[in-house]
Amino acid sequence: MSKKTVITILSWCAALAVALLLANVVSFFYRSGAGSIQRENAYSASIRTPNSRIVRGAEGYGVNAVDENGYLNDSTQPLKHNYILLMGSSHAEGLQVMQKNTMTSVLNRMLNPDERTVYNLGTAGQTFPLIVEGFRAAIEEFPDAKAIMIEVQLLDFSQAEFDRAMDQAAFDPASSGRALEQSLGLARRLRNGILGVLPVISQLRQQIDSINFSMSDAFGIAAFLEKNKAQQEAQETSAQAVESKYSERINRAMELLRDEFENPIIILYHSGVSLLGDGTLQVNRDMRYYDDFKQACEANGIVFLDAGDAFLRAYEANRSLPYGFHNTTMPSGHLNTLGHRIVAEEFYKAWMEIQDKENN
Amino acid sequence: MSFVSLAFVLLFVFSYIICRLVQTRAQKHFVLLIASYIFYAYWDARFLLLLILQTYISYFLAKKIERAESPKLGKRYMLLGVSISLGILGFFKYFNFFVGSFATLFGIKSLGALNIILPVGISFYTFQALSYLIDVYRDKLKACDRFVDLSMYISFFPQLVAGPIVRASDFLPQMEEDRPMTRANLVEGLQIFLFGLIKKIVIADRLAVCVDAVFGSPGSYSGLSLVVAVVAYSIQIYCDFSGYSDMAIGIAKTFGYDLCRNFDMPYVSPNPTEFWKRWHISLSTWLRDYLYIPLGGNRKGKLRTKINLMLTMLLGGLWHGANWQMVFWGALHGGALVVHKTFREQVDAHNMRTSSRVLKGILTGLSVVAMYLFTCVCWVFFRAQSFPDAITILSRIWTGAGGVQYYYVFTFIFAAIIALASIIGVRNNQGHGYYPILNLSKFWPKVLLLFVILLTVMFFYAGDTAFIYFQF
């Protein structure tokens, strides 16, 4: 290899390093922090890297703190001894809004501005079946909960999900955030350290993953695989034993929640909404399951809330929408600041009613 | 096959390598022809036959025109070729439109509609084939001896499906020359391609998110939000279409061919005449040379000139899509051209030109803003899902109606970038755009190029958004 070639290669490598550093600075403000740690025998299958900070700017913009357990909580104020656990999906987790605007923070300020009453267990991808599946483990990990609030957006509950959910695992203390962090090997710590100071790597990886999908899709491979998977699933489903009805499944799931936890449980359902051509807002409740889900809650002494009417009131008052951001679309995606506030208010009202009843 | 796919990357790399390896021009043309046919067949192999048929008709009739014993016979062959080409285009693109409009006009309940799939790029390659036939008839061009050469011109994959509409008189002579595929061409071509790619996947596709949402439900959004969405669309369509043109120009460059510039900072135009010299240049010049001038151009008096302008723009609107909204969009631009022409005539007649540079500058600035606003109003009719929707958007903007407040952040970011780029173009290149080609033998240009590539990967829109002009 000639000297000129070597110099050219070195020059390109140096240029790439400088460009990566510049891109990395951008990444720090756009998408950085907190990968996830996988675990078993616990409420959720993964937690965020404990004691870290997350910045996310792709949908809304949020800077959030991760506590020692791997959940998004602002630990600047002490947590009450008897706290309320807030379970839910990425909506409850609240990565898309600033920490002070998450439903957990809003609810905490409403209940008592001087201390934390609500502890956020919101986890991306934790749909209702997964919440049920990890319910016992959550109560064992957080035994001092005096109430549980659950945020759900999807009411589906398949037979397979039901079968998994009914098989409740006990909490393994080795799966706590603290224990997992301490047990991390050197290689993993090093990896986390590198990803922490070079967030550009995660961002590029995430984008390239989506390119891979698009490209395989361009050849029709993705569609082909999807078709095969769907056929296989259909065959497996037909080969399985006779499924129970949704109403039975959801009722047994609610019974399980009730049996596992004797204190108040509040489930808030917030369906998606859409803007119609004539300017009205439509609440897209999933009517396939809605009545059965609601009845199952009521039959088991679980408070069922529906944020849909509150969403409509907010829209009629000043054309405000609960979902969507100025850097994505309205009204789709995750709950925005208003959505978090509405959900928090609905939880608050229900909790106050429960308190009033208990006091009387 | 879209430019933004792995399939295209592979096609490009393989055809580039093979073209570098082959020994003769004819072999290179053959390789590019096969690549172009693969590129086109990737959408729908059935329509490849249509493309080949269209090419063969042009090839055959051009030969006939050239060998015709009398000009009259040559004209007949030319008219036959034009009729067949327009007939094919008319059937695939306009059949249902005309039948539907006829039924509506005469109050007939239903004449039925055919389930016709529009072959991608038909409007573009038909116009290329027409330019070839007419240029041969006008003696501006010799008829191609080899079918492969004409096929490669009409189906050359960089510009096949969304332009620029390359003239036979511009491209065929290049094919007769030795066009070396140099390293410099490759570097420059890929940079131009990257420039277009950024316009498409970073800017246009991101803005589509806002535009699709707001134009899908215009009655819900506030007047100001609608303004932001209309501005977003003006940037989206510019970056989408000019981005595709840049990619096409870049790819052609790597193979040693120069395609004509298709956009030249259209939003700095101070009047409609200037706008159409800067927007979709290959179409506007095609319409000028093959429609406006044959209609008489400006040679038959003032009134006839204006009628010709109006007719040209109406057909230009119809070229963009088989619906009355597009015709209306063309009529708006045609009307603006007529008004501007009349205005210029009055200015000249009354010697109203100012000599003050400051006043001239202010007037030009105001004209640019006014022209941009007019263009945006026209885009509303172009993009809205229906006439009533377009009226809703404009009336809500006009009345400052309340509604959902949605100010898409990227609209402001990209508007600032386009404005800055326009200012640079105005200052550095006498009001014209240019490709920012970097000298990669130096260190910092390398850093800049790699930084831009990294930012593109970090911020491209991962959703699936087709090029807007594919539908035309």
PDB file of N, CA and C in Angstrom, chain A residues 237-318:
ATOM      1  N   THR A 237     -53.205 -21.878  16.431  1.00  0.00           N
ATOM      2  CA  THR A 237     -54.416 -21.507  17.170  1.00  0.00           C
ATOM      3  C   THR A 237     -55.508 -22.547  16.965  1.00  0.00           C
ATOM      4  N   SER A 238     -55.654 -22.974  15.700  1.00  0.00           N
ATOM      5  CA  SER A 238     -56.728 -23.943  15.431  1.00  0.00           C
ATOM      6  C   SER A 238     -56.416 -25.292  16.070  1.00  0.00           C
ATOM      7  N   ALA A 239     -55.119 -25.567  16.249  1.00  0.00           N
ATOM      8  CA  ALA A 239     -54.742 -26.845  16.840  1.00  0.00           C
ATOM      9  C   ALA A 239     -54.907 -26.844  18.358  1.00  0.00           C
ATOM     10  N   GLN A 240     -54.995 -25.626  18.938  1.00  0.00           N
ATOM     11  CA  GLN A 240     -55.080 -25.546  20.396  1.00  0.00           C
ATOM     12  C   GLN A 240     -56.452 -25.978  20.903  1.00  0.00           C
ATOM     13  N   ALA A 241     -56.517 -26.142  22.222  1.00  0.00           N
ATOM     14  CA  ALA A 241     -57.791 -26.506  22.838  1.00  0.00           C
ATOM     15  C   ALA A 241     -58.788 -25.361  22.660  1.00  0.00           C
ATOM     16  N   VAL A 242     -60.029 -25.637  22.936  1.00  0.00           N
ATOM     17  CA  VAL A 242     -61.079 -24.644  22.735  1.00  0.00           C
ATOM     18  C   VAL A 242     -60.798 -23.425  23.633  1.00  0.00           C
ATOM     19  N   GLU A 243     -60.857 -22.264  23.026  1.00  0.00           N
ATOM     20  CA  GLU A 243     -60.564 -21.054  23.792  1.00  0.00           C
ATOM     21  C   GLU A 243     -61.744 -20.659  24.674  1.00  0.00           C
ATOM     22  N   SER A 244     -61.421 -20.043  25.798  1.00  0.00           N
ATOM     23  CA  SER A 244     -62.504 -19.488  26.613  1.00  0.00           C
ATOM     24  C   SER A 244     -62.898 -18.152  26.010  1.00  0.00           C
ATOM     25  N   LYS A 245     -64.080 -17.665  26.390  1.00  0.00           N
ATOM     26  CA  LYS A 245     -64.547 -16.400  25.842  1.00  0.00           C
ATOM     27  C   LYS A 245     -63.799 -15.251  26.501  1.00  0.00           C
ATOM     28  N   TYR A 246     -63.760 -14.118  25.805  1.00  0.00           N
ATOM     29  CA  TYR A 246     -63.053 -12.953  26.360  1.00  0.00           C
ATOM     30  C   TYR A 246     -63.626 -12.587  27.725  1.00  0.00           C
ATOM     31  N   SER A 247     -64.954 -12.612  27.827  1.00  0.00           N
ATOM     32  CA  SER A 247     -65.585 -12.185  29.083  1.00  0.00           C
ATOM     33  C   SER A 247     -65.124 -13.073  30.248  1.00  0.00           C
ATOM     34  N   GLU A 248     -64.998 -14.374  29.962  1.00  0.00           N
ATOM     35  CA  GLU A 248     -64.544 -15.289  31.028  1.00  0.00           C
ATOM     36  C   GLU A 248     -63.089 -15.010  31.385  1.00  0.00           C
ATOM     37  N   ARG A 249     -62.282 -14.831  30.348  1.00  0.00           N
ATOM     38  CA  ARG A 249     -60.850 -14.604  30.569  1.00  0.00           C
ATOM     39  C   ARG A 249     -60.616 -13.345  31.382  1.00  0.00           C
ATOM     40  N   ILE A 250     -61.286 -12.269  30.961  1.00  0.00           N
ATOM     41  CA  ILE A 250     -61.024 -10.992  31.624  1.00  0.00           C
ATOM     42  C   ILE A 250     -61.550 -11.021  33.055  1.00  0.00           C
ATOM     43  N   ASN A 251     -62.648 -11.750  33.225  1.00  0.00           N
ATOM     44  CA  ASN A 251     -63.214 -11.857  34.579  1.00  0.00           C
ATOM     45  C   ASN A 251     -62.257 -12.614  35.504  1.00  0.00           C
ATOM     46  N   ARG A 252     -61.670 -13.654  34.979  1.00  0.00           N
ATOM     47  CA  ARG A 252     -60.728 -14.435  35.808  1.00  0.00           C
ATOM     48  C   ARG A 252     -59.452 -13.642  36.081  1.00  0.00           C
ATOM     49  N   ALA A 253     -59.073 -12.833  35.125  1.00  0.00           N
ATOM     50  CA  ALA A 253     -57.893 -11.977  35.342  1.00  0.00           C
ATOM     51  C   ALA A 253     -58.169 -10.958  36.444  1.00  0.00           C
ATOM     52  N   MET A 254     -59.362 -10.382  36.413  1.00  0.00           N
ATOM     53  CA  MET A 254     -59.724  -9.384  37.445  1.00  0.00           C
ATOM     54  C   MET A 254     -59.835 -10.061  38.817  1.00  0.00           C
ATOM     55  N   GLU A 255     -60.362 -11.287  38.823  1.00  0.00           N
ATOM     56  CA  GLU A 255     -60.442 -12.043  40.090  1.00  0.00           C
ATOM     57  C   GLU A 255     -59.044 -12.231  40.672  1.00  0.00           C
ATOM     58  N   LEU A 256     -58.128 -12.528  39.765  1.00  0.00           N
ATOM     59  CA  LEU A 256     -56.744 -12.739  40.202  1.00  0.00           C
ATOM     60  C   LEU A 256     -56.190 -11.460  40.846  1.00  0.00           C
ATOM     61  N   LEU A 257     -56.412 -10.323  40.190  1.00  0.00           N
ATOM     62  CA  LEU A 257     -55.927  -9.049  40.751  1.00  0.00           C
ATOM     63  C   LEU A 257     -56.527  -8.829  42.144  1.00  0.00           C
ATOM     64  N   ARG A 258     -57.818  -9.100  42.210  1.00  0.00           N
ATOM     65  CA  ARG A 258     -58.516  -8.882  43.490  1.00  0.00           C
ATOM     66  C   ARG A 258     -57.968  -9.807  44.576  1.00  0.00           C
ATOM     67  N   ASP A 259     -57.721 -11.053  44.199  1.00  0.00           N
ATOM     68  CA  ASP A 259     -57.207 -12.021  45.182  1.00  0.00           C
ATOM     69  C   ASP A 259     -55.802 -11.642  45.643  1.00  0.00           C
ATOM     70  N   GLU A 260     -55.015 -11.118  44.730  1.00  0.00           N
ATOM     71  CA  GLU A 260     -53.625 -10.806  45.067  1.00  0.00           C
ATOM     72  C   GLU A 260     -53.495  -9.533  45.890  1.00  0.00           C
ATOM     73  N   PHE A 261     -54.462  -8.613  45.731  1.00  0.00           N
ATOM     74  CA  PHE A 261     -54.316  -7.298  46.375  1.00  0.00           C
ATOM     75  C   PHE A 261     -55.664  -6.870  46.941  1.00  0.00           C
ATOM     76  N   GLU A 262     -55.721  -6.696  48.248  1.00  0.00           N
ATOM     77  CA  GLU A 262     -57.032  -6.426  48.851  1.00  0.00           C
ATOM     78  C   GLU A 262     -57.381  -4.936  48.907  1.00  0.00           C
ATOM     79  N   ASN A 263     -56.385  -4.073  48.717  1.00  0.00           N
ATOM     80  CA  ASN A 263     -56.655  -2.625  48.765  1.00  0.00           C
ATOM     81  C   ASN A 263     -57.239  -2.134  47.442  1.00  0.00           C
ATOM     82  N   PRO A 264     -57.575  -0.820  47.377  1.00  0.00           N
ATOM     83  CA  PRO A 264     -58.225  -0.320  46.152  1.00  0.00           C
ATOM     84  C   PRO A 264     -57.363  -0.486  44.887  1.00  0.00           C
ATOM     85  N   ILE A 265     -58.057  -0.890  43.837  1.00  0.00           N
ATOM     86  CA  ILE A 265     -57.421  -0.962  42.502  1.00  0.00           C
ATOM     87  C   ILE A 265     -58.269  -0.096  41.568  1.00  0.00           C
ATOM     88  N   ILE A 266     -57.602   0.775  40.874  1.00  0.00           N
ATOM     89  CA  ILE A 266     -58.306   1.640  39.908  1.00  0.00           C
ATOM     90  C   ILE A 266     -57.691   1.398  38.527  1.00  0.00           C
ATOM     91  N   ILE A 267     -58.532   1.076  37.567  1.00  0.00           N
ATOM     92  CA  ILE A 267     -58.033   0.902  36.189  1.00  0.00           C
ATOM     93  C   ILE A 267     -58.588   2.028  35.328  1.00  0.00           C
ATOM     94  N   LEU A 268     -57.702   2.733  34.696  1.00  0.00           N
ATOM     95  CA  LEU A 268     -58.141   3.813  33.806  1.00  0.00           C
ATOM     96  C   LEU A 268     -57.880   3.409  32.358  1.00  0.00           C
ATOM     97  N   TYR A 269     -58.930   3.448  31.588  1.00  0.00           N
ATOM     98  CA  TYR A 269     -58.830   3.112  30.165  1.00  0.00           C
ATOM     99  C   TYR A 269     -58.851   4.409  29.351  1.00  0.00           C
ATOM    100  N   HIS A 270     -57.844   4.575  28.518  1.00  0.00           N
ATOM    101  CA  HIS A 270     -57.851   5.752  27.636  1.00  0.00           C
ATOM    102  C   HIS A 270     -57.660   5.257  26.205  1.00  0.00           C
ATOM    103  N   SER A 271     -58.711   5.307  25.436  1.00  0.00           N
ATOM    104  CA  SER A 271     -58.611   4.827  24.053  1.00  0.00           C
ATOM    105  C   SER A 271     -58.020   5.935  23.182  1.00  0.00           C
ATOM    106  N   GLY A 272     -57.666   5.576  21.967  1.00  0.00           N
ATOM    107  CA  GLY A 272     -57.178   6.580  21.025  1.00  0.00           C
ATOM    108  C   GLY A 272     -58.323   7.487  20.592  1.00  0.00           C
ATOM    109  N   VAL A 273     -57.975   8.594  19.993  1.00  0.00           N
ATOM    110  CA  VAL A 273     -58.996   9.503  19.482  1.00  0.00           C
ATOM    111  C   VAL A 273     -58.638   9.856  18.036  1.00  0.00           C
ATOM    112  N   SER A 274     -59.624  10.289  17.275  1.00  0.00           N
ATOM    113  CA  SER A 274     -59.298  10.786  15.930  1.00  0.00           C
ATOM    114  C   SER A 274     -60.116  12.018  15.599  1.00  0.00           C
ATOM    115  N   LEU A 275     -59.513  12.843  14.783  1.00  0.00           N
ATOM    116  CA  LEU A 275     -60.193  14.052  14.328  1.00  0.00           C
ATOM    117  C   LEU A 275     -60.975  13.707  13.072  1.00  0.00           C
ATOM    118  N   LEU A 276     -62.228  14.082  13.046  1.00  0.00           N
ATOM    119  CA  LEU A 276     -63.035  13.808  11.861  1.00  0.00           C
ATOM    120  C   LEU A 276     -62.982  15.013  10.921  1.00  0.00           C
ATOM    121  N   GLY A 277     -63.353  14.768   9.685  1.00  0.00           N
ATOM    122  CA  GLY A 277     -63.290  15.816   8.672  1.00  0.00           C
ATOM    123  C   GLY A 277     -64.087  17.055   9.037  1.00  0.00           C
ATOM    124  N   ASP A 278     -65.181  16.872   9.786  1.00  0.00           N
ATOM    125  CA  ASP A 278     -66.021  18.025  10.128  1.00  0.00           C
ATOM    126  C   ASP A 278     -65.525  18.767  11.366  1.00  0.00           C
ATOM    127  N   GLY A 279     -64.379  18.357  11.871  1.00  0.00           N
ATOM    128  CA  GLY A 279     -63.802  19.096  12.998  1.00  0.00           C
ATOM    129  C   GLY A 279     -64.158  18.540  14.357  1.00  0.00           C
ATOM    130  N   THR A 280     -64.905  17.444  14.391  1.00  0.00           N
ATOM    131  CA  THR A 280     -65.242  16.876  15.707  1.00  0.00           C
ATOM    132  C   THR A 280     -64.196  15.823  16.094  1.00  0.00           C
ATOM    133  N   LEU A 281     -64.178  15.549  17.403  1.00  0.00           N
ATOM    134  CA  LEU A 281     -63.238  14.557  17.920  1.00  0.00           C
ATOM    135  C   LEU A 281     -64.000  13.266  18.203  1.00  0.00           C
ATOM    136  N   GLN A 282     -63.424  12.174  17.780  1.00  0.00           N
ATOM    137  CA  GLN A 282     -64.075  10.881  18.023  1.00  0.00           C
ATOM    138  C   GLN A 282     -63.208  10.063  18.973  1.00  0.00           C
ATOM    139  N   VAL A 283     -63.839   9.511  19.995  1.00  0.00           N
ATOM    140  CA  VAL A 283     -63.126   8.636  20.924  1.00  0.00           C
ATOM    141  C   VAL A 283     -63.280   7.209  20.409  1.00  0.00           C
ATOM    142  N   ASN A 284     -62.162   6.566  20.147  1.00  0.00           N
ATOM    143  CA  ASN A 284     -62.208   5.237  19.518  1.00  0.00           C
ATOM    144  C   ASN A 284     -62.169   4.119  20.562  1.00  0.00           C
ATOM    145  N   ARG A 285     -63.221   4.022  21.332  1.00  0.00           N
ATOM    146  CA  ARG A 285     -63.261   2.954  22.334  1.00  0.00           C
ATOM    147  C   ARG A 285     -63.323   1.610  21.612  1.00  0.00           C
ATOM    148  N   ASP A 286     -62.647   0.637  22.166  1.00  0.00           N
ATOM    149  CA  ASP A 286     -62.660  -0.691  21.557  1.00  0.00           C
ATOM    150  C   ASP A 286     -63.915  -1.425  22.032  1.00  0.00           C
ATOM    151  N   MET A 287     -64.997  -1.268  21.292  1.00  0.00           N
ATOM    152  CA  MET A 287     -66.291  -1.782  21.746  1.00  0.00           C
ATOM    153  C   MET A 287     -66.387  -3.307  21.675  1.00  0.00           C
ATOM    154  N   ARG A 288     -65.382  -3.944  21.095  1.00  0.00           N
ATOM    155  CA  ARG A 288     -65.397  -5.420  21.080  1.00  0.00           C
ATOM    156  C   ARG A 288     -65.280  -5.942  22.507  1.00  0.00           C
ATOM    157  N   TYR A 289     -64.494  -5.224  23.298  1.00  0.00           N
ATOM    158  CA  TYR A 289     -64.186  -5.717  24.649  1.00  0.00           C
ATOM    159  C   TYR A 289     -64.665  -4.794  25.764  1.00  0.00           C
ATOM    160  N   TYR A 290     -65.049  -3.593  25.407  1.00  0.00           N
ATOM    161  CA  TYR A 290     -65.269  -2.533  26.408  1.00  0.00           C
ATOM    162  C   TYR A 290     -66.234  -2.966  27.525  1.00  0.00           C
ATOM    163  N   ASP A 291     -67.407  -3.430  27.134  1.00  0.00           N
ATOM    164  CA  ASP A 291     -68.429  -3.753  28.148  1.00  0.00           C
ATOM    165  C   ASP A 291     -67.975  -4.903  29.043  1.00  0.00           C
ATOM    166  N   ASP A 292     -67.395  -5.925  28.431  1.00  0.00           N
ATOM    167  CA  ASP A 292     -66.930  -7.075  29.223  1.00  0.00           C
ATOM    168  C   ASP A 292     -65.839  -6.653  30.199  1.00  0.00           C
ATOM    169  N   PHE A 293     -64.948  -5.805  29.725  1.00  0.00           N
ATOM    170  CA  PHE A 293     -63.838  -5.350  30.572  1.00  0.00           C
ATOM    171  C   PHE A 293     -64.394  -4.560  31.760  1.00  0.00           C
ATOM    172  N   LYS A 294     -65.294  -3.658  31.456  1.00  0.00           N
ATOM    173  CA  LYS A 294     -65.876  -2.799  32.501  1.00  0.00           C
ATOM    174  C   LYS A 294     -66.639  -3.657  33.520  1.00  0.00           C
ATOM    175  N   GLN A 295     -67.439  -4.595  33.004  1.00  0.00           N
ATOM    176  CA  GLN A 295     -68.226  -5.448  33.906  1.00  0.00           C
ATOM    177  C   GLN A 295     -67.321  -6.298  34.786  1.00  0.00           C
ATOM    178  N   ALA A 296     -66.244  -6.790  34.205  1.00  0.00           N
ATOM    179  CA  ALA A 296     -65.312  -7.618  34.983  1.00  0.00           C
ATOM    180  C   ALA A 296     -64.693  -6.806  36.117  1.00  0.00           C
ATOM    181  N   CYS A 297     -64.377  -5.548  35.842  1.00  0.00           N
ATOM    182  CA  CYS A 297     -63.827  -4.668  36.880  1.00  0.00           C
ATOM    183  C   CYS A 297     -64.856  -4.511  37.996  1.00  0.00           C
ATOM    184  N   GLU A 298     -66.057  -4.132  37.600  1.00  0.00           N
ATOM    185  CA  GLU A 298     -67.101  -3.839  38.598  1.00  0.00           C
ATOM    186  C   GLU A 298     -67.447  -5.084  39.416  1.00  0.00           C
ATOM    187  N   ALA A 299     -67.468  -6.232  38.762  1.00  0.00           N
ATOM    188  CA  ALA A 299     -67.821  -7.476  39.466  1.00  0.00           C
ATOM    189  C   ALA A 299     -66.772  -7.849  40.514  1.00  0.00           C
ATOM    190  N   ASN A 300     -65.566  -7.311  40.349  1.00  0.00           N
ATOM    191  CA  ASN A 300     -64.495  -7.672  41.277  1.00  0.00           C
ATOM    192  C   ASN A 300     -64.047  -6.506  42.151  1.00  0.00           C
ATOM    193  N   GLY A 301     -64.908  -5.515  42.261  1.00  0.00           N
ATOM    194  CA  GLY A 301     -64.612  -4.393  43.145  1.00  0.00           C
ATOM    195  C   GLY A 301     -63.435  -3.547  42.693  1.00  0.00           C
ATOM    196  N   ILE A 302     -63.232  -3.514  41.407  1.00  0.00           N
ATOM    197  CA  ILE A 302     -62.149  -2.683  40.856  1.00  0.00           C
ATOM    198  C   ILE A 302     -62.794  -1.467  40.199  1.00  0.00           C
ATOM    199  N   VAL A 303     -62.264  -0.305  40.498  1.00  0.00           N
ATOM    200  CA  VAL A 303     -62.845   0.911  39.931  1.00  0.00           C
ATOM    201  C   VAL A 303     -62.408   1.027  38.469  1.00  0.00           C
ATOM    202  N   PHE A 304     -63.375   1.201  37.600  1.00  0.00           N
ATOM    203  CA  PHE A 304     -63.067   1.355  36.174  1.00  0.00           C
ATOM    204  C   PHE A 304     -63.298   2.808  35.765  1.00  0.00           C
ATOM    205  N   LEU A 305     -62.299   3.397  35.183  1.00  0.00           N
ATOM    206  CA  LEU A 305     -62.424   4.773  34.699  1.00  0.00           C
ATOM    207  C   LEU A 305     -62.219   4.792  33.190  1.00  0.00           C
ATOM    208  N   ASP A 306     -62.904   5.709  32.545  1.00  0.00           N
ATOM    209  CA  ASP A 306     -62.730   5.880  31.098  1.00  0.00           C
ATOM    210  C   ASP A 306     -62.423   7.352  30.856  1.00  0.00           C
ATOM    211  N   ALA A 307     -61.240   7.622  30.327  1.00  0.00           N
ATOM    212  CA  ALA A 307     -60.828   9.026  30.142  1.00  0.00           C
ATOM    213  C   ALA A 307     -61.461   9.663  28.913  1.00  0.00           C
ATOM    214  N   GLY A 308     -62.191   8.880  28.129  1.00  0.00           N
ATOM    215  CA  GLY A 308     -62.732   9.378  26.852  1.00  0.00           C
ATOM    216  C   GLY A 308     -63.557  10.643  26.996  1.00  0.00           C
ATOM    217  N   ASP A 309     -64.465  10.651  27.983  1.00  0.00           N
ATOM    218  CA  ASP A 309     -65.327  11.835  28.142  1.00  0.00           C
ATOM    219  C   ASP A 309     -64.516  13.060  28.543  1.00  0.00           C
ATOM    220  N   ALA A 310     -63.503  12.845  29.377  1.00  0.00           N
ATOM    221  CA  ALA A 310     -62.641  13.971  29.780  1.00  0.00           C
ATOM    222  C   ALA A 310     -61.867  14.506  28.569  1.00  0.00           C
ATOM    223  N   PHE A 311     -61.448  13.587  27.688  1.00  0.00           N
ATOM    224  CA  PHE A 311     -60.767  14.012  26.462  1.00  0.00           C
ATOM    225  C   PHE A 311     -61.714  14.897  25.623  1.00  0.00           C
ATOM    226  N   LEU A 312     -62.971  14.444  25.504  1.00  0.00           N
ATOM    227  CA  LEU A 312     -63.944  15.200  24.711  1.00  0.00           C
ATOM    228  C   LEU A 312     -64.202  16.578  25.319  1.00  0.00           C
ATOM    229  N   ARG A 313     -64.310  16.629  26.660  1.00  0.00           N
ATOM    230  CA  ARG A 313     -64.557  17.917  27.324  1.00  0.00           C
ATOM    231  C   ARG A 313     -63.399  18.890  27.054  1.00  0.00           C
ATOM    232  N   ALA A 314     -62.187  18.362  27.146  1.00  0.00           N
ATOM    233  CA  ALA A 314     -61.010  19.231  26.915  1.00  0.00           C
ATOM    234  C   ALA A 314     -61.005  19.736  25.474  1.00  0.00           C
ATOM    235  N   TYR A 315     -61.396  18.865  24.563  1.00  0.00           N
ATOM    236  CA  TYR A 315     -61.413  19.269  23.154  1.00  0.00           C
ATOM    237  C   TYR A 315     -62.487  20.327  22.909  1.00  0.00           C
ATOM    238  N   GLU A 316     -63.653  20.099  23.510  1.00  0.00           N
ATOM    239  CA  GLU A 316     -64.734  21.061  23.291  1.00  0.00           C
ATOM    240  C   GLU A 316     -64.423  22.396  23.953  1.00  0.00           C
ATOM    241  N   ALA A 317     -63.698  22.357  25.059  1.00  0.00           N
ATOM    242  CA  ALA A 317     -63.382  23.609  25.769  1.00  0.00           C
ATOM    243  C   ALA A 317     -62.429  24.485  24.957  1.00  0.00           C
ATOM    244  N   ASN A 318     -61.342  23.930  24.484  1.00  0.00           N
ATOM    245  CA  ASN A 318     -60.379  24.787  23.756  1.00  0.00           C
ATOM    246  C   ASN A 318     -59.624  24.040  22.660  1.00  0.00           C
TER     247      ASN A 318
END
